[in-house]
Short mmCIF file of C-alpha atoms in Angstrom, two decimals:
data_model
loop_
_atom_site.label_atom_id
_atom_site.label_comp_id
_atom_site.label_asym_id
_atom_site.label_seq_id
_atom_site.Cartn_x
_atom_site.Cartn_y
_atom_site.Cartn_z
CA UNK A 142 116.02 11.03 -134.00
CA UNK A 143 114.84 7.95 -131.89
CA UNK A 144 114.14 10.30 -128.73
CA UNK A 145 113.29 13.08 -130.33
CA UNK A 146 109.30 14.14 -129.37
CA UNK A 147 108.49 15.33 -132.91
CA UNK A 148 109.33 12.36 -134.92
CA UNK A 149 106.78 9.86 -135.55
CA UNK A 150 108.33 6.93 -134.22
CA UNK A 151 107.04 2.76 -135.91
CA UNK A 152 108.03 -0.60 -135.33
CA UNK A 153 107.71 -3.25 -138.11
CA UNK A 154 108.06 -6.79 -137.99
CA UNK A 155 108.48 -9.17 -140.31
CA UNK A 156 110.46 -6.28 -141.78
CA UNK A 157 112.94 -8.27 -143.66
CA UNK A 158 110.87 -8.82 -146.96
CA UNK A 159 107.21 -8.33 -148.53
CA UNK A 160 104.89 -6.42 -146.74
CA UNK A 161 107.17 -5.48 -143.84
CA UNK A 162 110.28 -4.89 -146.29
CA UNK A 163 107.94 -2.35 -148.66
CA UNK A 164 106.58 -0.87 -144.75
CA UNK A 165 109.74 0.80 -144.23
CA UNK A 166 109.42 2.46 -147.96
CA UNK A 167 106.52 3.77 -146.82
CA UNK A 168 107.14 4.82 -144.08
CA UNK A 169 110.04 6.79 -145.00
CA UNK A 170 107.92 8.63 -146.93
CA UNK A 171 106.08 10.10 -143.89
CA UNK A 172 109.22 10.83 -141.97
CA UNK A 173 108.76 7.99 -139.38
CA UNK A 174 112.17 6.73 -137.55
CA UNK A 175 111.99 3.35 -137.74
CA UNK A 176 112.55 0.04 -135.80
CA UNK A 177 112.51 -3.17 -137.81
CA UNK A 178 112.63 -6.45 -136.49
CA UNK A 179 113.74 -9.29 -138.49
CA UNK A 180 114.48 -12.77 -137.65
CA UNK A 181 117.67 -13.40 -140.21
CA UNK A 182 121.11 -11.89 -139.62
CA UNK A 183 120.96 -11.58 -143.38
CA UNK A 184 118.77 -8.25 -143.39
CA UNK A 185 120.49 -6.86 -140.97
CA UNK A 186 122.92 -4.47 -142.56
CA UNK A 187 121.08 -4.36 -146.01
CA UNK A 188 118.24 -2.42 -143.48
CA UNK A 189 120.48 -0.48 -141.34
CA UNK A 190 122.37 0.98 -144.75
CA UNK A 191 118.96 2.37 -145.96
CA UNK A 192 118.46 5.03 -143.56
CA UNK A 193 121.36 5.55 -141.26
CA UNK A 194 120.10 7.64 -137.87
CA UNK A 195 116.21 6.52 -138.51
CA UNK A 196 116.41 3.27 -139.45
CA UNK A 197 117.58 0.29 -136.89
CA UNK A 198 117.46 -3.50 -137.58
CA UNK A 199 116.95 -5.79 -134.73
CA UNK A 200 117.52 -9.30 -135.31
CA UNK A 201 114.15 -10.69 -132.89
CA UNK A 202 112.44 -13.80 -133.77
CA UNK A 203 109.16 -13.36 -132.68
CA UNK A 204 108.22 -17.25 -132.43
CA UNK A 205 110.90 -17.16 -129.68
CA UNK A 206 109.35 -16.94 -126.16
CA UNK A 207 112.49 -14.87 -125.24
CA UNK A 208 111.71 -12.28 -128.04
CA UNK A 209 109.71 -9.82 -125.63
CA UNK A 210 112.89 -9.46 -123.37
CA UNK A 211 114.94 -9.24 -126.72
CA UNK A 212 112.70 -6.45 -127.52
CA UNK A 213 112.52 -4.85 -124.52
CA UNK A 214 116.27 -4.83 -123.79
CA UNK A 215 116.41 -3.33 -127.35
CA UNK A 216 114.09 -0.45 -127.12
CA UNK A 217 115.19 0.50 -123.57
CA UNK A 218 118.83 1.46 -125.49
CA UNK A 219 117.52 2.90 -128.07
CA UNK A 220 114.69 4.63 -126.52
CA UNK A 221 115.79 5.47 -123.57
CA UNK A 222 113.03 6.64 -120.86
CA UNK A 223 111.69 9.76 -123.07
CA UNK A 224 111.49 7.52 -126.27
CA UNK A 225 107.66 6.85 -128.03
CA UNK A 226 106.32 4.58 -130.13
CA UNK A 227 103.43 5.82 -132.36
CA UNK A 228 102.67 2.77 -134.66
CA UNK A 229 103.37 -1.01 -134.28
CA UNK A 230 102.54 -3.28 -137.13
CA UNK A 231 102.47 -7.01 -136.13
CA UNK A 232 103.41 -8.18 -139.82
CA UNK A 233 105.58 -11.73 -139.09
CA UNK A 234 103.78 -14.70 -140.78
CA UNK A 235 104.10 -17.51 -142.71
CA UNK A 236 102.02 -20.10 -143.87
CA UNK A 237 101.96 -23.96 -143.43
CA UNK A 238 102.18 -26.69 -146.32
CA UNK A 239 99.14 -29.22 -145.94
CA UNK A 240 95.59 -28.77 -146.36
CA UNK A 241 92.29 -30.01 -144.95
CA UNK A 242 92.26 -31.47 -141.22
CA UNK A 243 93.79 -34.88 -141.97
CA UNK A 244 97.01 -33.02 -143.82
CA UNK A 245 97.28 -31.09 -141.14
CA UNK A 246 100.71 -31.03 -139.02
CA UNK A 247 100.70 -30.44 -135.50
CA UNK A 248 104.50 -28.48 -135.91
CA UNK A 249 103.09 -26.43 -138.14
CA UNK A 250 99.63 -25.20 -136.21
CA UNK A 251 102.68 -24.52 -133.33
CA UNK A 252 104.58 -22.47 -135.68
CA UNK A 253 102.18 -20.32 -137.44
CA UNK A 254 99.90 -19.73 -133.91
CA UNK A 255 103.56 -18.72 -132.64
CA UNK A 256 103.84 -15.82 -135.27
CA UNK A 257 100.60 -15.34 -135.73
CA UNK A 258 99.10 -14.63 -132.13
CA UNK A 259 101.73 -14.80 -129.43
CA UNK A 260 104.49 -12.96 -131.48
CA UNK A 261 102.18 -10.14 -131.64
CA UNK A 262 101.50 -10.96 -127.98
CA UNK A 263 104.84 -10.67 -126.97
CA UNK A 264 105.50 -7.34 -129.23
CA UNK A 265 102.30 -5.18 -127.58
CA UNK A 266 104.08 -6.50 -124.36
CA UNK A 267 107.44 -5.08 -125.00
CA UNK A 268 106.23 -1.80 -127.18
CA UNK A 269 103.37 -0.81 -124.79
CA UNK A 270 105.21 1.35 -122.19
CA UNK A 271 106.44 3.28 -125.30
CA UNK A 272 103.01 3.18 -126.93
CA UNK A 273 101.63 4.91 -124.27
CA UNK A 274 103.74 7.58 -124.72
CA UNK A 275 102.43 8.64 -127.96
CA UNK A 276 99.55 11.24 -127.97
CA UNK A 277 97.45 8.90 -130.45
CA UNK A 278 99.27 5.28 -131.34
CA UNK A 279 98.47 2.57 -133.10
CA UNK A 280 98.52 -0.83 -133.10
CA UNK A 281 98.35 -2.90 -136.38
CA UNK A 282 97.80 -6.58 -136.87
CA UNK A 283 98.20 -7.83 -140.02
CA UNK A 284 95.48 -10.73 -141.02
CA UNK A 285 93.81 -11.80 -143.52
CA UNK A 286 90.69 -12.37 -144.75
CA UNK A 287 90.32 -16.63 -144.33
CA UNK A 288 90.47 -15.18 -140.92
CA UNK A 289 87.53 -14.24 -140.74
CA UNK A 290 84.76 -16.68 -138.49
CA UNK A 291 81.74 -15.79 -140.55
CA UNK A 292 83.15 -16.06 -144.16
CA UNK A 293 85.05 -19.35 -143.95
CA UNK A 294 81.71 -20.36 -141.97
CA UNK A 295 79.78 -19.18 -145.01
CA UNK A 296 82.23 -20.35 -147.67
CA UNK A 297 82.71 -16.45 -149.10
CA UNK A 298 86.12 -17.56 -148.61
CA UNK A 299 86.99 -21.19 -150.41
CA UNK A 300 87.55 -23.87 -147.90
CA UNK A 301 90.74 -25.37 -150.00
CA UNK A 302 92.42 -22.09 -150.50
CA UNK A 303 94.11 -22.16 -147.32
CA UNK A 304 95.29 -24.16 -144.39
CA UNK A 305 94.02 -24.78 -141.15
CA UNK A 306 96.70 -23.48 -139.75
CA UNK A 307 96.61 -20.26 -141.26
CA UNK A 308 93.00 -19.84 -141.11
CA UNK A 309 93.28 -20.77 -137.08
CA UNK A 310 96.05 -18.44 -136.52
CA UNK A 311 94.71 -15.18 -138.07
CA UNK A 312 91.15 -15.92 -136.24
CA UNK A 313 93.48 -15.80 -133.15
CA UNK A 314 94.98 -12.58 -134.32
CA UNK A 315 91.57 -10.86 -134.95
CA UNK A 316 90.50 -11.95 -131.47
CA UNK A 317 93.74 -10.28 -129.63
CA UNK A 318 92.95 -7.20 -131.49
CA UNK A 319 89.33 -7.19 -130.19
CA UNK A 320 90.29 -7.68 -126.80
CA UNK A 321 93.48 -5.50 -126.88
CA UNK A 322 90.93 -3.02 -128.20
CA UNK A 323 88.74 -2.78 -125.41
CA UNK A 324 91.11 -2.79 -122.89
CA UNK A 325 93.48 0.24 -124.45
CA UNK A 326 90.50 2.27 -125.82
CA UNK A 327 90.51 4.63 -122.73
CA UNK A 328 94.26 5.45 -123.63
CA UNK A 329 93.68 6.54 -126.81
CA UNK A 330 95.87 3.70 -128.27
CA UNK A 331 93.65 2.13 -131.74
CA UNK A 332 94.01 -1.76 -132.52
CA UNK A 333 92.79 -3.07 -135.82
CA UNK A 334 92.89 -6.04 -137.56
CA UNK A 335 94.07 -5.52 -141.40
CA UNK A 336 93.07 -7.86 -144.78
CA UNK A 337 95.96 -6.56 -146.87
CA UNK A 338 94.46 -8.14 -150.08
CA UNK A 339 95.98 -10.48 -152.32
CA UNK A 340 99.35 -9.57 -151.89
CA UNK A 341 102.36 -10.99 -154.28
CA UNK A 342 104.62 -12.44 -151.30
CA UNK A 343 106.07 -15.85 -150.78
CA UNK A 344 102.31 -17.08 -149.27
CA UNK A 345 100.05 -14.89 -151.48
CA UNK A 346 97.32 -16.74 -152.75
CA UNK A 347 97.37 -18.26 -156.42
CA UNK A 348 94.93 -15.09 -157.61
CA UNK A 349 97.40 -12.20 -156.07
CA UNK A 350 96.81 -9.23 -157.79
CA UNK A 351 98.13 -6.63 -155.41
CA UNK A 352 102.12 -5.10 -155.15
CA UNK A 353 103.36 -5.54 -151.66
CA UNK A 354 104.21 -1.75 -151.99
CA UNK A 355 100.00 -0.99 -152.60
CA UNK A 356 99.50 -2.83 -150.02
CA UNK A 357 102.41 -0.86 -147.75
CA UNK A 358 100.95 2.02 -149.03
CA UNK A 359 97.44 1.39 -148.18
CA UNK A 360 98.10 0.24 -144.70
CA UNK A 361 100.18 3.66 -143.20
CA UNK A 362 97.19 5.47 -144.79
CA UNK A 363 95.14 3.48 -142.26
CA UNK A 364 97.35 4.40 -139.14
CA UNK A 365 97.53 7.85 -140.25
CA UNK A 366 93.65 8.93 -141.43
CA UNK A 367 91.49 6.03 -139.96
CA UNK A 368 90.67 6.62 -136.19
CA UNK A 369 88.69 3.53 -135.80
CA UNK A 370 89.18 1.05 -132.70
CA UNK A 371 88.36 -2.49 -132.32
CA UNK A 372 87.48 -3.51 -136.15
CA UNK A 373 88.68 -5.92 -138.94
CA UNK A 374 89.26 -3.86 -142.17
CA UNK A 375 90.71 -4.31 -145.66
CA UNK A 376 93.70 -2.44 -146.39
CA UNK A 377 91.40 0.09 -148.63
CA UNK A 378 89.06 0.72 -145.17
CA UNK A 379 85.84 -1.83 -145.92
CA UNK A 380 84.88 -3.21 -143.07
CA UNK A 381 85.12 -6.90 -142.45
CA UNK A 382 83.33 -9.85 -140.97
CA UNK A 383 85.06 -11.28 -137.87
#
């Protein structure tokens, strides 16, 4: 199913729960073969028993600096040379613990601005042979709207609501999918930058009012019916400050 041409081939990471975990719901949906990357052993066979033949698990943390050659050793087997990729969604995150600049811990600026921007660094690296493949792929970051440059600068989004770290780390994100953007636009490959909303997961703000399923759902809509490059949009297609 991997190889074959017709299929609709995605890669999710972060897979293992929330977003990611209701992703491959979705995605089933629309008859994508799927490859999920997770960094605990845990969701390994739980994700390979959903689907068996269009679902695999790779365990990949994407913190790791080895995790592009982990990738790219894994999609070379399963791929093989006529394999494509048609949508990657950078998903991995986590938040950090401590707020305002004195709180802040240097550990945890490293950790989040390793998932945050050079996990998704190292994924386009590894998926972009296969990405180029596809007639019209996609790349997804996920972000988030404390992300955004003009509306923590404006205080539409409250200052104490989230960490430097995670505010730092997603205004990294949305500047790798501007550049990635320009630089992929003449091969018909679209980057954007998605706000999936208030989202019920583990770092959802205290106001969540969105199922991480809605917000699954939302976001495939995007890759499949949006053909915008190069913007910053909320998971129901307003477009966003960067």
């Amino acid at each position: 199913m991997f190889t074959d041409s017709s299929t609709k081939t995605a890669l999710v990471t972060g897979a293992g729960r929330g977003i990611g975990r209701a992703l491959l719901d979705e995605l089933q949906k629309h008859q994508f073969a799927i490859v999920a990357v997770v960094r605990s052993s845990e969701h390994i066979d739980e994700i390979n028993a959903l689907a068996p033949g269009s679902i695999k698990a790779v365990l990949c943390d994407v913190t790791k600096p080895e995790s592009e050659q982990v990738l790219k050793d894994f999609l070379k087997d399963l791929l093989g040379e006529s394999g494509k990729i048609d949508l990657l969604v950078n998903n991995a995150g986590f938040g950090a613990s401590a707020y305002g600049v004195e709180g802040m811990r240097y550990d945890e600026l490293d950790r989040v601005l390793a998932v945050s921007c050079y996990g998704p660094i190292r994924c386009v690296r590894a998926c972009l042979p296969y990405l180029r493949k596809s007639q019209a792929a996609s790349i997804m970051n996920i972000s988030s709207r404390f992300g955004s440059v003009e509306w923590v600068a404006t205080g539409t989004v409250p200052h104490d609501q989230a960490t430097y770290p995670y505010r730092i780390g997603k205004a990294a994100l949305n500047m790798f999918t501007s550049c990635l953007s320009m630089e992929l636009k003449s091969e018909n490959i679209r980057v954007l930058s998605i706000d999936p909303g208030k989202v019920k997961t583990r770092f959802g703000p205290n106001d969540a009012d969105t199922e991480a399923s809605e917000a699954a759902r939302s976001i495939v809509d995007l890759a499949l019916n949006n053909k915008s490059t190069g913007m910053f949009l909320h998971a129901s297609g307003e477009k966003l400050p960067w």
